[in-house]
Amino acid sequence: MSIVRLENISKNYLLGEQQVQALKHITLSIEDGAFVAIAGPSGSGKSTLLNLIGCIDTPSSGKIFISGQDVSGQTPDELSELRARTIGFVFQTFNLFPVLSAEENVEYPLLQFRELDAAERRSRVSRYLDVVDLSRFAKHRPNQLSGGQRQRVAIARALATQPKMVLADEPTANLDHKTGGGILQLMKDINGRFKTTFIFSTHDSRVMDMAEYLIRIEDGQIAASEGIKP
Ligand code: ADP
Ligand code: MG
């Protein structure tokens, strides 16, 4: 079953008087459990595409289905519930709270789940800090961690809610090549172990090579896709 299906999606931005066509008639499906790279040069529409898949933004036209569910008719509350329960996010700049420790950052998205008590939250936090191999750094603040370690905290935070998919917008762009490769390998290991779907964007060809499926996007259109059903 497809976890993501986009049907004839277009996205226009109004920039002053000018219409920017960020995405043009994109149709694609991503299978549950896939490990997918969205590759393309800067300005090609990668972030726009991820924001639409993540239900952070809405398309100008076309339909988006998440786990078979058409999200276009949903209220903002329903969308935020869907995001909280189904999707984890990882960002280029890590987006950790600087005043919170690693474990507090990972716990943060769990605070909205009323069904989890403090003990259950703590056990989730320690589980996912262990998954990213940062248990020893649980009490460290972001500024006491390296870039690669910060991105690992962000991955643990994304996983803590046990989402069906993790969306990562250029997760290695602020890391050196070796550290970035380690982050990609970690994501790939998690994909294999938990079957979490990963969709990440990149303009680094070495990072693209680690994907199981590759969607190449140029000027808001799919230029090529390898292993992806049209
Ligand atoms: P990428 O992530 O591949 O660099 P983006 O999705 O950020 O590409 O941008 C695609 C196009 O849409 C670019 O031309 C960009 O300038 C434009 N764009 C993105 N966001 C906005 C916005 N909020 N307002 C106006 N134009 C935007
Ligand atoms: Mg971008």
PDB file of C-alpha atoms and ligand atoms in Angstrom:
ATOM      1  CA  MET A   1       0.000   0.000   0.000  1.00  0.00           C
ATOM      2  CA  SER A   2       1.184   3.534  -0.752  1.00  0.00           C
ATOM      3  CA  ILE A   3       1.895   5.641   2.290  1.00  0.00           C
ATOM      4  CA  VAL A   4       2.026   8.743   0.094  1.00  0.00           C
ATOM      5  CA  ARG A   5       0.212   9.379  -3.142  1.00  0.00           C
ATOM      6  CA  LEU A   6       0.275  12.697  -4.974  1.00  0.00           C
ATOM      7  CA  GLU A   7      -2.123  13.183  -7.870  1.00  0.00           C
ATOM      8  CA  ASN A   8      -1.421  16.004 -10.283  1.00  0.00           C
ATOM      9  CA  ILE A   9      -0.062  18.321  -7.597  1.00  0.00           C
ATOM     10  CA  SER A  10       0.835  21.907  -8.426  1.00  0.00           C
ATOM     11  CA  LYS A  11       1.983  24.586  -6.033  1.00  0.00           C
ATOM     12  CA  ASN A  12       2.191  28.275  -6.874  1.00  0.00           C
ATOM     13  CA  TYR A  13       3.544  31.002  -4.651  1.00  0.00           C
ATOM     14  CA  LEU A  14       2.704  34.623  -5.102  1.00  0.00           C
ATOM     15  CA  LEU A  15       5.865  36.694  -4.844  1.00  0.00           C
ATOM     16  CA  GLY A  16       4.726  40.313  -5.070  1.00  0.00           C
ATOM     17  CA  GLU A  17       2.906  40.456  -8.405  1.00  0.00           C
ATOM     18  CA  GLN A  18       4.648  37.391  -9.733  1.00  0.00           C
ATOM     19  CA  GLN A  19       3.434  33.789  -9.636  1.00  0.00           C
ATOM     20  CA  VAL A  20       6.170  31.291  -8.904  1.00  0.00           C
ATOM     21  CA  GLN A  21       5.272  27.786 -10.058  1.00  0.00           C
ATOM     22  CA  ALA A  22       7.207  25.784  -7.484  1.00  0.00           C
ATOM     23  CA  LEU A  23       5.674  22.410  -8.451  1.00  0.00           C
ATOM     24  CA  LYS A  24       3.999  21.505 -11.728  1.00  0.00           C
ATOM     25  CA  HIS A  25       1.687  18.515 -12.101  1.00  0.00           C
ATOM     26  CA  ILE A  26       3.504  16.054  -9.865  1.00  0.00           C
ATOM     27  CA  THR A  27       2.085  12.545  -9.676  1.00  0.00           C
ATOM     28  CA  LEU A  28       3.858   9.905  -7.610  1.00  0.00           C
ATOM     29  CA  SER A  29       3.378   7.119  -5.094  1.00  0.00           C
ATOM     30  CA  ILE A  30       5.683   6.046  -2.304  1.00  0.00           C
ATOM     31  CA  GLU A  31       5.270   2.608  -0.809  1.00  0.00           C
ATOM     32  CA  ASP A  32       5.111   2.021   2.917  1.00  0.00           C
ATOM     33  CA  GLY A  33       8.579   1.182   4.234  1.00  0.00           C
ATOM     34  CA  ALA A  34      10.505   2.769   1.358  1.00  0.00           C
ATOM     35  CA  PHE A  35      13.788   4.680   1.631  1.00  0.00           C
ATOM     36  CA  VAL A  36      13.434   7.533  -0.829  1.00  0.00           C
ATOM     37  CA  ALA A  37      15.614  10.452  -1.899  1.00  0.00           C
ATOM     38  CA  ILE A  38      14.206  13.553  -3.549  1.00  0.00           C
ATOM     39  CA  ALA A  39      17.130  14.948  -5.484  1.00  0.00           C
ATOM     40  CA  GLY A  40      17.478  18.179  -7.367  1.00  0.00           C
ATOM     41  CA  PRO A  41      19.326  21.483  -7.491  1.00  0.00           C
ATOM     42  CA  SER A  42      18.578  24.370  -5.167  1.00  0.00           C
ATOM     43  CA  GLY A  43      15.213  25.958  -6.024  1.00  0.00           C
ATOM     44  CA  SER A  44      13.906  22.865  -7.832  1.00  0.00           C
ATOM     45  CA  GLY A  45      11.013  22.388  -5.384  1.00  0.00           C
ATOM     46  CA  LYS A  46      12.319  19.772  -2.910  1.00  0.00           C
ATOM     47  CA  SER A  47      11.281  21.608   0.252  1.00  0.00           C
ATOM     48  CA  THR A  48       7.926  22.522  -1.252  1.00  0.00           C
ATOM     49  CA  LEU A  49       7.327  18.858  -2.067  1.00  0.00           C
ATOM     50  CA  LEU A  50       8.311  17.682   1.430  1.00  0.00           C
ATOM     51  CA  ASN A  51       6.143  20.359   3.056  1.00  0.00           C
ATOM     52  CA  LEU A  52       3.149  19.160   1.047  1.00  0.00           C
ATOM     53  CA  ILE A  53       3.815  15.498   1.900  1.00  0.00           C
ATOM     54  CA  GLY A  54       4.186  16.538   5.552  1.00  0.00           C
ATOM     55  CA  CYS A  55       0.870  18.418   5.462  1.00  0.00           C
ATOM     56  CA  ILE A  56       2.680  21.572   6.589  1.00  0.00           C
ATOM     57  CA  ASP A  57       1.471  23.311   3.442  1.00  0.00           C
ATOM     58  CA  THR A  58      -1.409  22.730   1.024  1.00  0.00           C
ATOM     59  CA  PRO A  59      -1.239  22.383  -2.773  1.00  0.00           C
ATOM     60  CA  SER A  60      -2.690  24.928  -5.207  1.00  0.00           C
ATOM     61  CA  SER A  61      -4.281  22.027  -7.061  1.00  0.00           C
ATOM     62  CA  GLY A  62      -4.249  18.245  -7.027  1.00  0.00           C
ATOM     63  CA  LYS A  63      -4.812  15.675  -4.312  1.00  0.00           C
ATOM     64  CA  ILE A  64      -2.620  14.246  -1.573  1.00  0.00           C
ATOM     65  CA  PHE A  65      -3.330  10.904   0.059  1.00  0.00           C
ATOM     66  CA  ILE A  66      -1.538   9.808   3.231  1.00  0.00           C
ATOM     67  CA  SER A  67      -2.081   6.107   3.989  1.00  0.00           C
ATOM     68  CA  GLY A  68      -4.931   6.177   1.485  1.00  0.00           C
ATOM     69  CA  GLN A  69      -6.648   9.093   3.190  1.00  0.00           C
ATOM     70  CA  ASP A  70      -7.365  12.225   1.145  1.00  0.00           C
ATOM     71  CA  VAL A  71      -5.982  15.050   3.280  1.00  0.00           C
ATOM     72  CA  SER A  72      -7.502  17.916   1.297  1.00  0.00           C
ATOM     73  CA  GLY A  73     -10.811  17.840   3.155  1.00  0.00           C
ATOM     74  CA  GLN A  74      -9.277  17.775   6.628  1.00  0.00           C
ATOM     75  CA  THR A  75      -9.574  20.522   9.197  1.00  0.00           C
ATOM     76  CA  PRO A  76      -6.427  22.138  10.650  1.00  0.00           C
ATOM     77  CA  ASP A  77      -6.979  20.144  13.867  1.00  0.00           C
ATOM     78  CA  GLU A  78      -7.270  16.863  11.974  1.00  0.00           C
ATOM     79  CA  LEU A  79      -4.126  17.722  10.005  1.00  0.00           C
ATOM     80  CA  SER A  80      -2.134  18.510  13.106  1.00  0.00           C
ATOM     81  CA  GLU A  81      -3.277  15.227  14.667  1.00  0.00           C
ATOM     82  CA  LEU A  82      -2.249  13.397  11.488  1.00  0.00           C
ATOM     83  CA  ARG A  83       1.159  15.115  11.540  1.00  0.00           C
ATOM     84  CA  ALA A  84       1.706  14.360  15.218  1.00  0.00           C
ATOM     85  CA  ARG A  85       0.849  10.662  14.907  1.00  0.00           C
ATOM     86  CA  THR A  86       2.043   9.756  11.428  1.00  0.00           C
ATOM     87  CA  ILE A  87       4.972  11.957  10.479  1.00  0.00           C
ATOM     88  CA  GLY A  88       8.337  12.752  12.024  1.00  0.00           C
ATOM     89  CA  PHE A  89      10.413  15.677  10.786  1.00  0.00           C
ATOM     90  CA  VAL A  90      14.174  16.142  10.559  1.00  0.00           C
ATOM     91  CA  PHE A  91      15.618  19.470   9.420  1.00  0.00           C
ATOM     92  CA  GLN A  92      18.811  20.725   7.844  1.00  0.00           C
ATOM     93  CA  THR A  93      19.545  22.942  10.871  1.00  0.00           C
ATOM     94  CA  PHE A  94      18.503  20.287  13.441  1.00  0.00           C
ATOM     95  CA  ASN A  95      15.945  22.650  15.097  1.00  0.00           C
ATOM     96  CA  LEU A  96      16.609  21.488  18.651  1.00  0.00           C
ATOM     97  CA  PHE A  97      15.642  23.617  21.631  1.00  0.00           C
ATOM     98  CA  PRO A  98      18.977  25.006  22.881  1.00  0.00           C
ATOM     99  CA  VAL A  99      17.864  25.196  26.522  1.00  0.00           C
ATOM    100  CA  LEU A 100      16.701  21.574  26.626  1.00  0.00           C
ATOM    101  CA  SER A 101      18.932  18.546  27.081  1.00  0.00           C
ATOM    102  CA  ALA A 102      19.045  15.803  24.465  1.00  0.00           C
ATOM    103  CA  GLU A 103      16.541  13.714  26.427  1.00  0.00           C
ATOM    104  CA  GLU A 104      14.209  16.681  26.940  1.00  0.00           C
ATOM    105  CA  ASN A 105      14.323  17.454  23.223  1.00  0.00           C
ATOM    106  CA  VAL A 106      13.368  13.862  22.416  1.00  0.00           C
ATOM    107  CA  GLU A 107      10.604  13.910  25.017  1.00  0.00           C
ATOM    108  CA  TYR A 108       9.122  17.174  23.778  1.00  0.00           C
ATOM    109  CA  PRO A 109       6.797  15.842  21.032  1.00  0.00           C
ATOM    110  CA  LEU A 110       5.505  13.177  23.442  1.00  0.00           C
ATOM    111  CA  LEU A 111       4.104  15.787  25.818  1.00  0.00           C
ATOM    112  CA  GLN A 112       1.116  16.253  23.490  1.00  0.00           C
ATOM    113  CA  PHE A 113       0.123  12.582  23.827  1.00  0.00           C
ATOM    114  CA  ARG A 114      -2.122  12.426  26.866  1.00  0.00           C
ATOM    115  CA  GLU A 115      -2.172   8.636  26.859  1.00  0.00           C
ATOM    116  CA  LEU A 116       1.540   8.479  27.745  1.00  0.00           C
ATOM    117  CA  ASP A 117       2.448   8.999  31.381  1.00  0.00           C
ATOM    118  CA  ALA A 118       5.840  10.229  32.551  1.00  0.00           C
ATOM    119  CA  ALA A 119       7.271   6.718  32.961  1.00  0.00           C
ATOM    120  CA  GLU A 120       6.188   5.710  29.444  1.00  0.00           C
ATOM    121  CA  ARG A 121       7.673   8.896  28.036  1.00  0.00           C
ATOM    122  CA  ARG A 122      10.959   8.247  29.796  1.00  0.00           C
ATOM    123  CA  SER A 123      11.108   4.719  28.468  1.00  0.00           C
ATOM    124  CA  ARG A 124      10.464   5.930  24.897  1.00  0.00           C
ATOM    125  CA  VAL A 125      13.156   8.582  25.266  1.00  0.00           C
ATOM    126  CA  SER A 126      15.765   6.149  26.505  1.00  0.00           C
ATOM    127  CA  ARG A 127      14.810   3.627  23.827  1.00  0.00           C
ATOM    128  CA  TYR A 128      15.261   6.071  20.957  1.00  0.00           C
ATOM    129  CA  LEU A 129      18.364   7.728  22.377  1.00  0.00           C
ATOM    130  CA  ASP A 130      19.766   4.210  22.433  1.00  0.00           C
ATOM    131  CA  VAL A 131      18.700   3.626  18.809  1.00  0.00           C
ATOM    132  CA  VAL A 132      20.777   6.650  17.750  1.00  0.00           C
ATOM    133  CA  ASP A 133      23.579   5.598  20.117  1.00  0.00           C
ATOM    134  CA  LEU A 134      23.451   8.714  22.282  1.00  0.00           C
ATOM    135  CA  SER A 135      22.441   7.315  25.667  1.00  0.00           C
ATOM    136  CA  ARG A 136      25.631   8.647  27.197  1.00  0.00           C
ATOM    137  CA  PHE A 137      24.765  12.165  26.051  1.00  0.00           C
ATOM    138  CA  ALA A 138      21.194  12.282  27.372  1.00  0.00           C
ATOM    139  CA  LYS A 139      21.910  15.189  29.721  1.00  0.00           C
ATOM    140  CA  HIS A 140      23.888  17.238  27.210  1.00  0.00           C
ATOM    141  CA  ARG A 141      22.484  20.396  25.679  1.00  0.00           C
ATOM    142  CA  PRO A 142      22.739  20.885  21.895  1.00  0.00           C
ATOM    143  CA  ASN A 143      25.723  23.252  22.232  1.00  0.00           C
ATOM    144  CA  GLN A 144      27.595  20.460  24.027  1.00  0.00           C
ATOM    145  CA  LEU A 145      27.102  18.143  21.058  1.00  0.00           C
ATOM    146  CA  SER A 146      28.665  17.955  17.591  1.00  0.00           C
ATOM    147  CA  GLY A 147      26.601  18.560  14.461  1.00  0.00           C
ATOM    148  CA  GLY A 148      26.279  14.851  13.791  1.00  0.00           C
ATOM    149  CA  GLN A 149      25.217  14.208  17.393  1.00  0.00           C
ATOM    150  CA  ARG A 150      22.628  16.981  17.176  1.00  0.00           C
ATOM    151  CA  GLN A 151      21.170  15.422  14.056  1.00  0.00           C
ATOM    152  CA  ARG A 152      21.032  12.099  15.887  1.00  0.00           C
ATOM    153  CA  VAL A 153      19.033  13.750  18.671  1.00  0.00           C
ATOM    154  CA  ALA A 154      16.701  15.153  16.006  1.00  0.00           C
ATOM    155  CA  ILE A 155      16.277  11.670  14.534  1.00  0.00           C
ATOM    156  CA  ALA A 156      15.502  10.229  17.977  1.00  0.00           C
ATOM    157  CA  ARG A 157      12.950  13.014  18.475  1.00  0.00           C
ATOM    158  CA  ALA A 158      11.369  12.231  15.105  1.00  0.00           C
ATOM    159  CA  LEU A 159      11.152   8.524  16.000  1.00  0.00           C
ATOM    160  CA  ALA A 160       9.868   8.966  19.544  1.00  0.00           C
ATOM    161  CA  THR A 161       6.271   9.413  18.386  1.00  0.00           C
ATOM    162  CA  GLN A 162       6.641   6.158  16.405  1.00  0.00           C
ATOM    163  CA  PRO A 163       5.574   7.756  13.116  1.00  0.00           C
ATOM    164  CA  LYS A 164       4.887   5.831   9.927  1.00  0.00           C
ATOM    165  CA  MET A 165       7.269   8.065   8.025  1.00  0.00           C
ATOM    166  CA  VAL A 166      10.103  10.470   8.643  1.00  0.00           C
ATOM    167  CA  LEU A 167      10.601  13.431   6.328  1.00  0.00           C
ATOM    168  CA  ALA A 168      14.086  14.915   6.289  1.00  0.00           C
ATOM    169  CA  ASP A 169      14.816  18.104   4.343  1.00  0.00           C
ATOM    170  CA  GLU A 170      18.522  18.056   3.416  1.00  0.00           C
ATOM    171  CA  PRO A 171      19.473  16.366   6.694  1.00  0.00           C
ATOM    172  CA  THR A 172      23.162  16.205   5.810  1.00  0.00           C
ATOM    173  CA  ALA A 173      23.602  19.679   4.295  1.00  0.00           C
ATOM    174  CA  ASN A 174      25.217  21.117   7.440  1.00  0.00           C
ATOM    175  CA  LEU A 175      27.446  18.121   8.091  1.00  0.00           C
ATOM    176  CA  ASP A 176      30.799  17.119   6.670  1.00  0.00           C
ATOM    177  CA  HIS A 177      30.751  14.248   4.221  1.00  0.00           C
ATOM    178  CA  LYS A 178      31.746  11.501   6.631  1.00  0.00           C
ATOM    179  CA  THR A 179      29.293  12.599   9.343  1.00  0.00           C
ATOM    180  CA  GLY A 180      26.534  13.023   6.760  1.00  0.00           C
ATOM    181  CA  GLY A 181      27.192   9.512   5.477  1.00  0.00           C
ATOM    182  CA  GLY A 182      26.882   8.232   9.052  1.00  0.00           C
ATOM    183  CA  ILE A 183      23.518   9.973   9.447  1.00  0.00           C
ATOM    184  CA  LEU A 184      22.259   8.455   6.194  1.00  0.00           C
ATOM    185  CA  GLN A 185      23.472   5.013   7.270  1.00  0.00           C
ATOM    186  CA  LEU A 186      21.683   5.425  10.603  1.00  0.00           C
ATOM    187  CA  MET A 187      18.456   6.362   8.805  1.00  0.00           C
ATOM    188  CA  LYS A 188      18.872   3.359   6.549  1.00  0.00           C
ATOM    189  CA  ASP A 189      19.435   1.037   9.524  1.00  0.00           C
ATOM    190  CA  ILE A 190      16.299   2.392  11.235  1.00  0.00           C
ATOM    191  CA  ASN A 191      14.365   1.931   7.992  1.00  0.00           C
ATOM    192  CA  GLY A 192      15.453  -1.710   7.931  1.00  0.00           C
ATOM    193  CA  ARG A 193      14.819  -2.318  11.620  1.00  0.00           C
ATOM    194  CA  PHE A 194      11.491  -0.544  12.201  1.00  0.00           C
ATOM    195  CA  LYS A 195      10.226  -0.363   8.583  1.00  0.00           C
ATOM    196  CA  THR A 196       9.723   3.381   9.043  1.00  0.00           C
ATOM    197  CA  THR A 197       9.389   5.064   5.645  1.00  0.00           C
ATOM    198  CA  PHE A 198      12.085   7.705   5.072  1.00  0.00           C
ATOM    199  CA  ILE A 199      11.774  10.476   2.511  1.00  0.00           C
ATOM    200  CA  PHE A 200      14.720  12.849   2.410  1.00  0.00           C
ATOM    201  CA  SER A 201      15.858  15.586   0.073  1.00  0.00           C
ATOM    202  CA  THR A 202      19.393  16.252  -1.002  1.00  0.00           C
ATOM    203  CA  HIS A 203      21.488  17.856  -3.686  1.00  0.00           C
ATOM    204  CA  ASP A 204      24.528  15.786  -2.777  1.00  0.00           C
ATOM    205  CA  SER A 205      25.037  13.003  -5.325  1.00  0.00           C
ATOM    206  CA  ARG A 206      26.878  10.828  -2.798  1.00  0.00           C
ATOM    207  CA  VAL A 207      23.866  10.983  -0.497  1.00  0.00           C
ATOM    208  CA  MET A 208      21.483  10.157  -3.370  1.00  0.00           C
ATOM    209  CA  ASP A 209      23.442   6.992  -4.023  1.00  0.00           C
ATOM    210  CA  MET A 210      22.339   5.600  -0.659  1.00  0.00           C
ATOM    211  CA  ALA A 211      18.650   5.790  -1.550  1.00  0.00           C
ATOM    212  CA  GLU A 212      16.628   2.780  -2.485  1.00  0.00           C
ATOM    213  CA  TYR A 213      14.430   4.969  -4.683  1.00  0.00           C
ATOM    214  CA  LEU A 214      15.322   8.251  -6.270  1.00  0.00           C
ATOM    215  CA  ILE A 215      12.968  10.980  -7.442  1.00  0.00           C
ATOM    216  CA  ARG A 216      14.801  13.576  -9.487  1.00  0.00           C
ATOM    217  CA  ILE A 217      13.110  16.926  -9.590  1.00  0.00           C
ATOM    218  CA  GLU A 218      14.031  19.832 -11.819  1.00  0.00           C
ATOM    219  CA  ASP A 219      12.224  23.126 -12.105  1.00  0.00           C
ATOM    220  CA  GLY A 220       9.193  21.803 -10.210  1.00  0.00           C
ATOM    221  CA  GLN A 221       8.762  18.708 -12.342  1.00  0.00           C
ATOM    222  CA  ILE A 222       9.803  15.091 -11.990  1.00  0.00           C
ATOM    223  CA  ALA A 223      12.748  14.666 -14.324  1.00  0.00           C
ATOM    224  CA  ALA A 224      13.272  10.983 -13.581  1.00  0.00           C
ATOM    225  CA  SER A 225      12.345   8.444 -10.985  1.00  0.00           C
ATOM    226  CA  GLU A 226      14.065   5.195 -10.333  1.00  0.00           C
ATOM    227  CA  GLY A 227      12.100   2.487  -8.603  1.00  0.00           C
ATOM    228  CA  ILE A 228       9.098   4.758  -8.027  1.00  0.00           C
ATOM    229  CA  LYS A 229       5.708   3.923  -9.463  1.00  0.00           C
ATOM    230  CA  PRO A 230       4.477   6.825 -11.629  1.00  0.00           C
TER     231      PRO A 230
HETATM  232  P1  ADP B   1      14.458  23.575  -2.976  1.00  0.00           P
HETATM  233  O1  ADP B   1      14.054  23.081  -1.633  1.00  0.00           O
HETATM  234  O2  ADP B   1      14.639  22.486  -3.991  1.00  0.00           O
HETATM  235  O3  ADP B   1      15.645  24.480  -2.915  1.00  0.00           O
HETATM  236  P2  ADP B   1      12.008  25.141  -2.800  1.00  0.00           P
HETATM  237  O4  ADP B   1      10.898  24.169  -2.705  1.00  0.00           O
HETATM  238  O5  ADP B   1      12.442  25.806  -1.549  1.00  0.00           O
HETATM  239  O6  ADP B   1      13.240  24.450  -3.553  1.00  0.00           O
HETATM  240  O7  ADP B   1      11.597  26.291  -3.823  1.00  0.00           O
HETATM  241  C1  ADP B   1      11.056  26.040  -5.113  1.00  0.00           C
HETATM  242  C2  ADP B   1      10.714  27.373  -5.782  1.00  0.00           C
HETATM  243  O8  ADP B   1       9.657  28.012  -5.077  1.00  0.00           O
HETATM  244  C3  ADP B   1      11.868  28.360  -5.806  1.00  0.00           C
HETATM  245  O9  ADP B   1      11.772  29.113  -6.996  1.00  0.00           O
HETATM  246  C4  ADP B   1      11.580  29.243  -4.603  1.00  0.00           C
HETATM  247  O10 ADP B   1      12.125  30.521  -4.767  1.00  0.00           O
HETATM  248  C5  ADP B   1      10.064  29.279  -4.577  1.00  0.00           C
HETATM  249  N1  ADP B   1       9.518  29.424  -3.216  1.00  0.00           N
HETATM  250  C6  ADP B   1       9.654  28.552  -2.188  1.00  0.00           C
HETATM  251  N2  ADP B   1       8.998  28.972  -1.099  1.00  0.00           N
HETATM  252  C7  ADP B   1       8.425  30.159  -1.446  1.00  0.00           C
HETATM  253  C8  ADP B   1       7.610  31.108  -0.758  1.00  0.00           C
HETATM  254  N3  ADP B   1       7.225  30.906   0.514  1.00  0.00           N
HETATM  255  N4  ADP B   1       7.219  32.218  -1.430  1.00  0.00           N
HETATM  256  C9  ADP B   1       7.578  32.412  -2.712  1.00  0.00           C
HETATM  257  N5  ADP B   1       8.342  31.561  -3.427  1.00  0.00           N
HETATM  258  C10 ADP B   1       8.765  30.452  -2.808  1.00  0.00           C
HETATM  259 MG    MG B   2      14.980  23.288   0.212  1.00  0.00          MG
END
